[in-house]
CSV table of C-alpha atoms in Angstrom, one decimal:
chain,number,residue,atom,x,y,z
A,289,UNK,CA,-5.6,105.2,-10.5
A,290,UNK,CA,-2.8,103.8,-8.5
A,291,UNK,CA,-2.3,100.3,-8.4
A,292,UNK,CA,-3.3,97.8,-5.4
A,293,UNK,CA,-1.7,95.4,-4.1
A,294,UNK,CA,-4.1,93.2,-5.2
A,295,UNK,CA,-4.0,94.1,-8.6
A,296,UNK,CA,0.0,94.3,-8.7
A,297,UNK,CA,-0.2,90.5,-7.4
A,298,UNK,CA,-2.6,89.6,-10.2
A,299,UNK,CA,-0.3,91.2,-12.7
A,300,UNK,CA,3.0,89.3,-11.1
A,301,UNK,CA,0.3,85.8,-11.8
A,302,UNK,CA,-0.2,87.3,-15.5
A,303,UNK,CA,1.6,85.1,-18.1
A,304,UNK,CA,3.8,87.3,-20.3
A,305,UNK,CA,1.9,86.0,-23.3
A,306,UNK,CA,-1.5,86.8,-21.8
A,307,UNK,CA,-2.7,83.2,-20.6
A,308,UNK,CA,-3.2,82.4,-17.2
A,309,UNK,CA,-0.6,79.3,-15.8
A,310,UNK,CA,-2.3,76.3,-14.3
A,311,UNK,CA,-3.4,76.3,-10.8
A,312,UNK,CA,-2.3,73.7,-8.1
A,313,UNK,CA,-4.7,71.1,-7.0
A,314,UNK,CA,-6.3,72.1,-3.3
A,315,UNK,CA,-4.9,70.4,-0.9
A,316,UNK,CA,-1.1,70.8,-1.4
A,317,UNK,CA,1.7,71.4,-3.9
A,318,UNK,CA,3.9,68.5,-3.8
A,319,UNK,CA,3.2,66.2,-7.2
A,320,UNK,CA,1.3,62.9,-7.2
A,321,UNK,CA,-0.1,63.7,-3.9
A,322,UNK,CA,-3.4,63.6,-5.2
A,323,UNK,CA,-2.5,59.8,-7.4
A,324,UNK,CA,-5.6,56.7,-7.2
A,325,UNK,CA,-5.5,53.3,-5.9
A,326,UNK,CA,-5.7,51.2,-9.4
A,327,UNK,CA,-9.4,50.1,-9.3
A,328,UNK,CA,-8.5,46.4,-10.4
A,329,UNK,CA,-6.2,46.3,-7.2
A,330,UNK,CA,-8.8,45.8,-4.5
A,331,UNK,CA,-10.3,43.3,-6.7
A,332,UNK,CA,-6.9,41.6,-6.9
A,333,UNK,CA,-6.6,41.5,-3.6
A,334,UNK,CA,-9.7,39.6,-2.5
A,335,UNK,CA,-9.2,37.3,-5.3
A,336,UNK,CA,-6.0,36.0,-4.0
A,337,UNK,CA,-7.5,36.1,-0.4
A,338,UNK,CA,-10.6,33.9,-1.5
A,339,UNK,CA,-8.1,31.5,-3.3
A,340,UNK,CA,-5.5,31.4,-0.2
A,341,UNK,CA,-8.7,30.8,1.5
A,342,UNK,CA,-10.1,28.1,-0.2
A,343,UNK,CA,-6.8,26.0,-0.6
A,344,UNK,CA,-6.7,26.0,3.2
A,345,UNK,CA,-10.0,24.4,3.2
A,346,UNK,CA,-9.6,22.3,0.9
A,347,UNK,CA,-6.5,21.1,2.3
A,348,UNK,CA,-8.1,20.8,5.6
A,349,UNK,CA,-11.1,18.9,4.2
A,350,UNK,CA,-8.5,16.5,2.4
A,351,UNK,CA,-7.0,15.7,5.6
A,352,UNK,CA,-10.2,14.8,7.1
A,353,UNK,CA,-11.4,12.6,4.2
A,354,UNK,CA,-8.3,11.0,3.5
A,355,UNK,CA,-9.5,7.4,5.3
A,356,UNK,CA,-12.7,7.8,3.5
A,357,UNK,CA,-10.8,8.4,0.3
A,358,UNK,CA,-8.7,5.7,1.0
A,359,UNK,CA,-12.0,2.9,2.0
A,360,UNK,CA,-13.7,4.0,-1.2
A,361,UNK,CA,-10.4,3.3,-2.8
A,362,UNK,CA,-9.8,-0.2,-1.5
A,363,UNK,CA,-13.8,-1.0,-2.4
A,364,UNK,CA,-13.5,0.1,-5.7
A,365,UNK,CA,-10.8,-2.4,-6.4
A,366,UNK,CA,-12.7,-5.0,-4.7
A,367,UNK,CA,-15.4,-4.4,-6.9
A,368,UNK,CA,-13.5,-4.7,-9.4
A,369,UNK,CA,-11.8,-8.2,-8.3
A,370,UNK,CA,-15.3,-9.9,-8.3
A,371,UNK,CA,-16.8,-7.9,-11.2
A,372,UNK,CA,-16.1,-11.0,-13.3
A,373,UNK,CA,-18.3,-13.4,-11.1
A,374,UNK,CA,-21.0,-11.2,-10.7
A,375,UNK,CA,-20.9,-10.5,-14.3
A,376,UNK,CA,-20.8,-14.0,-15.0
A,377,UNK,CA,-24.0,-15.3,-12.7
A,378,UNK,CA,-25.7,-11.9,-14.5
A,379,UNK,CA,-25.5,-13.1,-17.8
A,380,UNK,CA,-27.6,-16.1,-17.0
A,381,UNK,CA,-30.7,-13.7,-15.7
A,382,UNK,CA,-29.5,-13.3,-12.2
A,383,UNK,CA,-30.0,-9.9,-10.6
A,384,UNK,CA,-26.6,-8.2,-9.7
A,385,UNK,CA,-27.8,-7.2,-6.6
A,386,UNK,CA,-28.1,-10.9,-5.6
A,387,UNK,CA,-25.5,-12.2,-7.5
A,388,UNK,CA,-23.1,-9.4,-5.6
A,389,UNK,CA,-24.8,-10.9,-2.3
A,390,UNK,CA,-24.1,-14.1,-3.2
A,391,UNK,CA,-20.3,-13.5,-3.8
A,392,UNK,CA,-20.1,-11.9,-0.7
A,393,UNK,CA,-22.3,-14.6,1.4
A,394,UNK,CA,-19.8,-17.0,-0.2
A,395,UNK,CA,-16.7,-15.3,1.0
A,396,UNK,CA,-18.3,-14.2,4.2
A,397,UNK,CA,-18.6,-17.9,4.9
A,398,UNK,CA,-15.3,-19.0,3.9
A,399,UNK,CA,-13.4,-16.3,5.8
A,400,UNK,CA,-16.1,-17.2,8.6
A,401,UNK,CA,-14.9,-21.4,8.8
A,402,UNK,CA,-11.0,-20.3,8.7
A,403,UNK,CA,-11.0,-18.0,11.4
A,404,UNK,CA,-13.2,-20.4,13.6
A,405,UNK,CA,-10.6,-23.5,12.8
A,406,UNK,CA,-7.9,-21.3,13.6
A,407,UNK,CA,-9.3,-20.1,16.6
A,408,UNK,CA,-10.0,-23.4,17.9
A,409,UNK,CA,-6.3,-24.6,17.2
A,410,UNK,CA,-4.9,-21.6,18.8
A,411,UNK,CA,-7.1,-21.7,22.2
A,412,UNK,CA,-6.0,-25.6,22.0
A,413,UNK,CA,-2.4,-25.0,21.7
A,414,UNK,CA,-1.8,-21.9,24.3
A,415,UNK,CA,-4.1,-24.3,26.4
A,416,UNK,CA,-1.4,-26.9,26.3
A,417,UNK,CA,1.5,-24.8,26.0
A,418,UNK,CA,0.0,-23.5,29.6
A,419,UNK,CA,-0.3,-26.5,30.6
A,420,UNK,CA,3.1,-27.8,29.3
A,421,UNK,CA,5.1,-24.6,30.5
A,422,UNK,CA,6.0,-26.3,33.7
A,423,UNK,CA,7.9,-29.0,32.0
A,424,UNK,CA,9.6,-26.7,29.6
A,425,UNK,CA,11.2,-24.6,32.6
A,426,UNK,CA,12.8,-27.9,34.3
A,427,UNK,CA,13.9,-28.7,31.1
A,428,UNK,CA,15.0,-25.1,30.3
A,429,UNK,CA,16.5,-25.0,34.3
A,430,UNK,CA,18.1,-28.7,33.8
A,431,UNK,CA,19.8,-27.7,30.4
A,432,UNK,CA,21.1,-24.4,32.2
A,433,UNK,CA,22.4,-26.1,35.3
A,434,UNK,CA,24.0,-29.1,33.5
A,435,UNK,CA,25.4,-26.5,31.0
A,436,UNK,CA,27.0,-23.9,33.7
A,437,UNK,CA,27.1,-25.8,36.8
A,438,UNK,CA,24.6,-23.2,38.4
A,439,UNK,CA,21.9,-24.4,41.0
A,440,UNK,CA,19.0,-22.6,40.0
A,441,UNK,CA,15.3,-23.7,40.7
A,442,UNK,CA,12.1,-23.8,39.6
A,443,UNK,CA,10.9,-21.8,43.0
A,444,UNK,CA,13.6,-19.5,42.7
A,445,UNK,CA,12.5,-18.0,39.3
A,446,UNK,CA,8.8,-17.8,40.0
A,447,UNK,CA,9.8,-15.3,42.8
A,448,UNK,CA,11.7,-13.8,40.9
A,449,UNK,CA,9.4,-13.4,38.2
A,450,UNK,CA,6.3,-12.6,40.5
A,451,UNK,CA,8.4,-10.0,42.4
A,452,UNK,CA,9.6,-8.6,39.9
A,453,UNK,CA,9.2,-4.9,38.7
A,454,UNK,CA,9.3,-5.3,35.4
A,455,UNK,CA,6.1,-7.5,35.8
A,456,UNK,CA,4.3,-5.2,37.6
A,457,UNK,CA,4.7,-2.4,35.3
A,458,UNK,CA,3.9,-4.8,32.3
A,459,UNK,CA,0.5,-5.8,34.1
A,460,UNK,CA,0.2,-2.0,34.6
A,461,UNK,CA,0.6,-1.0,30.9
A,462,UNK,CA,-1.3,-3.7,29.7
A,463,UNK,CA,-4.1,-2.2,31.9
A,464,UNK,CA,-3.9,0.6,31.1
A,465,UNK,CA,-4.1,-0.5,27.2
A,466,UNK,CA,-7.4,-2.6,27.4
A,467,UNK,CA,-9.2,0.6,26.0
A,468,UNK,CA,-6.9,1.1,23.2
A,469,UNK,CA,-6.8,-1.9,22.2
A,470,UNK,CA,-10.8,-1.5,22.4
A,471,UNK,CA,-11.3,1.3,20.4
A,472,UNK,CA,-8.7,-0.1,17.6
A,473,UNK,CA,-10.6,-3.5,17.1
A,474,UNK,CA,-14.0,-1.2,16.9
A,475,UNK,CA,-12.5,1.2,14.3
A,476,UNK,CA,-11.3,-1.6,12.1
A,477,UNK,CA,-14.7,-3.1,12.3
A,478,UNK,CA,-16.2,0.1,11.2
A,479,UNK,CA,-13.7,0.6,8.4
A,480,UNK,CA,-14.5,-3.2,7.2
A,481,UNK,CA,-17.9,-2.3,7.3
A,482,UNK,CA,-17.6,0.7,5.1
A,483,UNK,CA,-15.3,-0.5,2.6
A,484,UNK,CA,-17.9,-4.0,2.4
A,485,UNK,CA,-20.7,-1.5,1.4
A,486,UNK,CA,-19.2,0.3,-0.7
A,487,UNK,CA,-17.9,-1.9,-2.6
A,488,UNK,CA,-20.9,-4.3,-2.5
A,489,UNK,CA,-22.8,-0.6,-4.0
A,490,UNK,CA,-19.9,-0.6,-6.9
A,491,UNK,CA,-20.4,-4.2,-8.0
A,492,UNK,CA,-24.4,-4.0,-7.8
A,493,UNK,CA,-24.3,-0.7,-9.6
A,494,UNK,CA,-21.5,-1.0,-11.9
A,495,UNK,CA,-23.9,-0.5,-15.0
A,496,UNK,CA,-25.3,2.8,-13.2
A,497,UNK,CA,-22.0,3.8,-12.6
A,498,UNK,CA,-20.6,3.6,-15.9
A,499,UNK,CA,-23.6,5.2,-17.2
A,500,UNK,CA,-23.6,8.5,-15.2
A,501,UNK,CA,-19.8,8.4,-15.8
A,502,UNK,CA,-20.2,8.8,-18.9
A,503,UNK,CA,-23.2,10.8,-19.7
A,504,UNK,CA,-20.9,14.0,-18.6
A,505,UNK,CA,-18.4,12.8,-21.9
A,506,UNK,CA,-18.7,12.8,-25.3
A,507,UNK,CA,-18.5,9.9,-27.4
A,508,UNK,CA,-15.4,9.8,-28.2
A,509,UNK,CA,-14.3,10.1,-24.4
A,510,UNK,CA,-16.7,7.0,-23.1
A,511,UNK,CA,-15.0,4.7,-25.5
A,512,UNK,CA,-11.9,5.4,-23.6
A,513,UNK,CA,-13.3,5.2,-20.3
A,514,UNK,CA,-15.1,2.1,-21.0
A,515,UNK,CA,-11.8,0.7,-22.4
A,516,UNK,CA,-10.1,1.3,-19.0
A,517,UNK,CA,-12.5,0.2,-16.9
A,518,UNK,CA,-12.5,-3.1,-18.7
A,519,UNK,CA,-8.4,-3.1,-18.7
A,520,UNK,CA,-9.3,-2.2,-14.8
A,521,UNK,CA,-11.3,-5.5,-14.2
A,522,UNK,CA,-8.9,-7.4,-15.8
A,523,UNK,CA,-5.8,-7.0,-14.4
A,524,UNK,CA,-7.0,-6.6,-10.8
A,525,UNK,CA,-8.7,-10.1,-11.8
A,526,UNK,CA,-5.2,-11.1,-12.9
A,527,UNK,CA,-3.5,-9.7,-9.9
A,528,UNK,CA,-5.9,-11.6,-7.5
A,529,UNK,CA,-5.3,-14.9,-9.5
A,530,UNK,CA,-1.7,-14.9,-9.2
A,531,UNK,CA,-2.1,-14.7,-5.8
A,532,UNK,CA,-4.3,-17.2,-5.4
A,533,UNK,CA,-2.1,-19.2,-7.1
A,534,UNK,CA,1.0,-18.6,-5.0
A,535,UNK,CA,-1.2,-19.1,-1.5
A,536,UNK,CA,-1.8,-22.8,-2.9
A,537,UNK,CA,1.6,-23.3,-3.6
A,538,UNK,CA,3.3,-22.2,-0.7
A,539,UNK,CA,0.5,-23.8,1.0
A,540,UNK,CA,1.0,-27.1,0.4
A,541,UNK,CA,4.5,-26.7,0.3
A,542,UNK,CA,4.4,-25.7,4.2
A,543,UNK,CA,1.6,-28.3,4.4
A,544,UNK,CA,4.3,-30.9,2.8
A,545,UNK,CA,7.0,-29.4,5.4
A,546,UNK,CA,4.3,-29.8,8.6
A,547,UNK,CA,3.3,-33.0,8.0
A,548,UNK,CA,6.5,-34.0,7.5
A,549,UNK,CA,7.4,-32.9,11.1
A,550,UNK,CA,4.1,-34.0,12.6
A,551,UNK,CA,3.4,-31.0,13.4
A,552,UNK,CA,-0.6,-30.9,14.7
A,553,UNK,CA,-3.2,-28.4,12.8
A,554,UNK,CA,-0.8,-29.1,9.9
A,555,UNK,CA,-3.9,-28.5,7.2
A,556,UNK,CA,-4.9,-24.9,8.9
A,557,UNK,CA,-1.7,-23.9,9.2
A,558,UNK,CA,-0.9,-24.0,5.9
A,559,UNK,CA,-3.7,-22.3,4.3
A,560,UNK,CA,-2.8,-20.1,7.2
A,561,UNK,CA,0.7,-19.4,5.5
A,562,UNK,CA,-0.6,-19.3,2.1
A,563,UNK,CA,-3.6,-16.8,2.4
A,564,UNK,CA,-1.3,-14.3,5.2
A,565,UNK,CA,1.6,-14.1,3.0
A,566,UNK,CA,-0.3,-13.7,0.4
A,567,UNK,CA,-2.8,-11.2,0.8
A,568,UNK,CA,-1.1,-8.8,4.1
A,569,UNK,CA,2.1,-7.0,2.2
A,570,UNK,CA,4.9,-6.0,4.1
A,571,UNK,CA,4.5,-8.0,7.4
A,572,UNK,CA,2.8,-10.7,6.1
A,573,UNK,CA,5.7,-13.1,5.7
A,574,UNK,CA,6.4,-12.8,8.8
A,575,UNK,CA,3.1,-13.0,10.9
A,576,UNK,CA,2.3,-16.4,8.4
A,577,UNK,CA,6.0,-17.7,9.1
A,578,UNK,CA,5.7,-16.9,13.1
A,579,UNK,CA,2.5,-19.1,13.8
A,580,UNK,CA,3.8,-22.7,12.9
A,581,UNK,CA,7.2,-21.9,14.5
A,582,UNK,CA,5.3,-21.4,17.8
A,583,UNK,CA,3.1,-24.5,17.0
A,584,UNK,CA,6.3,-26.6,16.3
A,585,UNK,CA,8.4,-25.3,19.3
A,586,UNK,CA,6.0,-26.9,21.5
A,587,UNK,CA,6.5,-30.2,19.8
A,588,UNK,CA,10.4,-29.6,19.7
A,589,UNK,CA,12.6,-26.7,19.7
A,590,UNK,CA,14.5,-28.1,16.7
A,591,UNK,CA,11.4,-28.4,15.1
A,592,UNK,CA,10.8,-24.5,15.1
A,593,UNK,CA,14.5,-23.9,14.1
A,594,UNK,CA,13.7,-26.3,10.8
A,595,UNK,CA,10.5,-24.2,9.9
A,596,UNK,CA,12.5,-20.9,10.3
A,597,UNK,CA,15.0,-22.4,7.5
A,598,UNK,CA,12.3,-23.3,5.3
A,599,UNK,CA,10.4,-20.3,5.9
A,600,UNK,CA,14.0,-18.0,5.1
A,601,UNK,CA,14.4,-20.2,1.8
A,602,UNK,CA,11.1,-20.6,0.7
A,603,UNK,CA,10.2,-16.7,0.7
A,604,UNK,CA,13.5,-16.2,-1.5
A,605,UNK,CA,12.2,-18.3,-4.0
A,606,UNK,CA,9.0,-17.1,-4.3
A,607,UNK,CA,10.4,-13.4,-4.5
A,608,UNK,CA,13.2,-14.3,-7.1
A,609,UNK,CA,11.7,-17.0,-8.8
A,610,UNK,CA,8.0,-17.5,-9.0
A,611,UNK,CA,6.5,-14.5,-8.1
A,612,UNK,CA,8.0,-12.8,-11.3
A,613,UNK,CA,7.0,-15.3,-13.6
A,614,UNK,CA,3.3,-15.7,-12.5
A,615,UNK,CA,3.3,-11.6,-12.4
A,616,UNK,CA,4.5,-11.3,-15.4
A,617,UNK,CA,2.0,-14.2,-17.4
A,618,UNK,CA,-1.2,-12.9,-15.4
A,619,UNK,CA,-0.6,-8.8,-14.9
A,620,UNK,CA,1.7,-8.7,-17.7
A,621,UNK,CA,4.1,-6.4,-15.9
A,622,UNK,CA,8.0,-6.3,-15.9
A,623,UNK,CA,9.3,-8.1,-12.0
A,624,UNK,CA,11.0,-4.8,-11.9
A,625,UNK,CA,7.9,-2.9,-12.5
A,626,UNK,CA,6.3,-4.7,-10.1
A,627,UNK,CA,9.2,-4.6,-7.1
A,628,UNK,CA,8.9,-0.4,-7.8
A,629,UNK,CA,5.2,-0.2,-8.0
A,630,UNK,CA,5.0,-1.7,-4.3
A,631,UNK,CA,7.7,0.3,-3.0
A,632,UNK,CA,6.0,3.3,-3.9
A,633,UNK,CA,2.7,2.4,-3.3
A,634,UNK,CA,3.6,1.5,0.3
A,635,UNK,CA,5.1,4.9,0.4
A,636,UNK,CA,2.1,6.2,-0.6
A,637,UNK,CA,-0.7,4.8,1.2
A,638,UNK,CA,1.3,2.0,3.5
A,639,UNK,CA,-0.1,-1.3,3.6
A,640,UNK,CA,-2.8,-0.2,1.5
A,641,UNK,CA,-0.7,1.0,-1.5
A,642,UNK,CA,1.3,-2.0,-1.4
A,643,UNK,CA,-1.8,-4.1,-2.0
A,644,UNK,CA,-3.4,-2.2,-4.9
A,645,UNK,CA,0.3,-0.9,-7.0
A,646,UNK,CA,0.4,-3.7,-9.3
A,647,UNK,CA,-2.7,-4.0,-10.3
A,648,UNK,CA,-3.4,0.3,-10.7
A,649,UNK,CA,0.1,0.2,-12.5
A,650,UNK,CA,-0.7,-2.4,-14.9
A,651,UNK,CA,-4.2,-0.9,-15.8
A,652,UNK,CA,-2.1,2.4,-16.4
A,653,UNK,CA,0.5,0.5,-18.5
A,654,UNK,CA,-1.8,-1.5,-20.5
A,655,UNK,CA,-4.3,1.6,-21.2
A,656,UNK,CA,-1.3,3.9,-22.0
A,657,UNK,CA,0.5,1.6,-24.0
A,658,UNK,CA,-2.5,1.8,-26.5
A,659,UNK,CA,-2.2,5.0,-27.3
A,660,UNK,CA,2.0,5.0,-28.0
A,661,UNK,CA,3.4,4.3,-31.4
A,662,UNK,CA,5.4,1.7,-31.9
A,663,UNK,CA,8.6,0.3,-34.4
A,664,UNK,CA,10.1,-2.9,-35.9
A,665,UNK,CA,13.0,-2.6,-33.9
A,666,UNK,CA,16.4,-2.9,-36.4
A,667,UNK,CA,18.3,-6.2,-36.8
A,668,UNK,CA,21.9,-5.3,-34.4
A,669,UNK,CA,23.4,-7.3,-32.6
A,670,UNK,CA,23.4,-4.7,-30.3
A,671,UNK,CA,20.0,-4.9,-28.8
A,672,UNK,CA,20.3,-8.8,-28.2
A,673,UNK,CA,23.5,-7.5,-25.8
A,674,UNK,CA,26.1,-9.0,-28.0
A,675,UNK,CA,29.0,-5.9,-28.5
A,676,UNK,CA,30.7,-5.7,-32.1
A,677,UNK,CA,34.0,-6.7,-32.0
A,678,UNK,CA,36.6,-4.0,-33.1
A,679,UNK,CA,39.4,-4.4,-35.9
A,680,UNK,CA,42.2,-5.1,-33.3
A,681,UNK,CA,42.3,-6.1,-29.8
A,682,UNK,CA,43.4,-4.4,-26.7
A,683,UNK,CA,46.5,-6.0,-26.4
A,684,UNK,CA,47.3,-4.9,-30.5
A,685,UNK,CA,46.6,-1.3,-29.6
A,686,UNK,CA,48.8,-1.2,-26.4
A,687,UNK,CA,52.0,-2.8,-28.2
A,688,UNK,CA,51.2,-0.2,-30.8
A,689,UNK,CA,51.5,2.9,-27.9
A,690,UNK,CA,54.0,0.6,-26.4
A,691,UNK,CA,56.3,0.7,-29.9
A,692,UNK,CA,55.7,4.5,-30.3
């Protein structure tokens, strides 16, 4: 029978050796067409989606808590400053929860009489400076006249001063500002409030606290936590105290100083200086040094000048002098420490971190420095900063190049 030509194209397929070749996957014949997606790859995929995604949230939700973060922060350290009183009036049989209500009443109170006295003296003294301002602009006008042989008058620069444009716009802005000014003094309010209950919450419940803290650590690990919180309580009590210390001595140093000039409201003023400087980093210096030159340029203008001085001189020896040594006997802290821990903290948290650096450094030091092995340090001269002398001098060695 005569061959097809279906037949001759099966024998052309025909391997030589009698097996058939391999046939080509349906739908093309160009290799790895028909190649899977890895199944671990779409898995991959929407893992690193669902983590992109939750950074971004928790970033975002970190943004939006970060004054929250930052109240609770500045409570817990103020729960921690009167810890020791409210553990003290405790150990008698007191509650906490009153014995943290008395603490507060008490400070309440105290913070209550020194703003009214200071009010009192400042709506007295911009009462007579008002009423003194008249004579203050002849004798301003007198010394200007007599000085430069000008003729100017005391009509002349109330025109001047009521037609002027940069009044207007002043008036304008401050306006305009009421509002603002408004809605900061009600924010600041709510913050106080905040940080005052959580932190009267932290010193009522410091025993539950420390108890569900560490119920979620094994043994070993609440020893250590307990440790720190102690080392906590006493070095922001330390902190506090040296404070406290150096607002009654610059207090009755600008009390000394005050009286001296006869300056009036000299008693309020100078708690004024101590507690501001004290307590309010950064700008505090100069909001407790700007008050009594005010009060004193009323009196006399040389008067102001002198408190300036003693201001300038006074703050430079508390910086160099005794606010290193009482830092260093009540948070036990090198100055240098100290002078980096407030740098950074203000970095940090501003105003905030300033306030709290030494005391969270000095926690950290003392509660790290527990667990670092330590050595009798060798006898050299060397480490008391005294240099070994060498066999010959300098001089000895250059005649020697010299004679070569």
């Amino acid at each position: 029978m005569a061959p097809t030509d279906e037949t001759a194209q099966v024998d052309q397929q025909t391997s030589p050796f009698g097996t058939t070749p391999p046939t080509s996957p349906p739908g093309g014949d160009a290799p790895g067409q028909g190649a899977r997606m890895p199944r671990w790859l779409p898995r991959a995929m929407v893992l690193a989606l669902t983590l992109v995604a939750l950074f971004q949230l928790g970033s975002w939700a970190f943004h939006q808590l970060i004054g929250l973060l930052i109240n609770i922060l500045i409570a817990f350290f103020l729960a921690l400053a009167i810890e020791p009183a409210v553990s003290w009036m405790a150990s008698y049989g007191m509650r906490r929860g009153l014995a943290t209500f008395l603490v507060f009443f008490g400070l309440l109170i105290a913070t209550a009489g020194f703003v009214t006295l200071l009010g009192s003296m400042l709506a007295g003294q911009i009462i007579k400076m008002i009423e003194g301002f008249p004579e203050y602009l002849d004798s301003v006008i007198n010394w200007i006249n007599s000085s430069f042989h000008t003729h100017v008058r005391r009509v002349d620069v109330r025109d001047s001063l009521v037609h002027s444009d940069w009044l207007r716009k002043y008036v304008q802005n401050s306006a305009t500002g009421v509002l603002d000014v408004s809605a900061q003094v009600l924010g600041g309010l709510f913050k106080l409030l905040t940080i005052t209950l959580f932190s009267f919450y932290f010193a009522a419940d410091g025993p539950r606290l420390r108890r569900a803290l560490c119920s979620v650590l094994p043994p070993a690990r609440q020893a250590e936590v307990l440790r720190a919180w102690e080392i906590a309580v006493d070095k922001t009590g330390g902190y506090l105290y040296s404070r406290g210390l150096m607002a009654l001595i610059s207090g009755i140093a600008h009390y000394i100083l005050l009286q001296a000039l006869g300056v009036p409201y000299a008693p309020v003023l100078a708690v004024w200086v101590g507690l501001v400087s004290q307590f309010i980093p950064t700008i505090g210096t100069y909001l407790a040094g700007a008050l009594p030159m005010l009060i004193a340029f009323t009196i006399d203008p040389w008067y102001a000048l002198w408190v300036l001085i003693f201001v300038v001189v006074y703050q430079q020896f508390e910086n160099y002098v005794l606010q290193p040594k009482l830092t260093a006997k009540t948070v036990d802290i090198h100055p240098a420490v100290a002078f980096g821990s407030v740098i950074a903290g203000t970095a940090l948290l501003g105003a905030v971190g300033a306030l709290i650096a030494i005391p969270a450094v000095a926690t950290l030091q003392a509660f790290l420095g527990a667990y670092v092995k330590r050595y009798d340090v060798t006898d050299d001269p060397r480490v008391h900063g005294h240099r070994t002398r060498r066999s010959s001098s300098f001089r000895t060695r250059l005649r020697e190049l010299l004679g070569r």
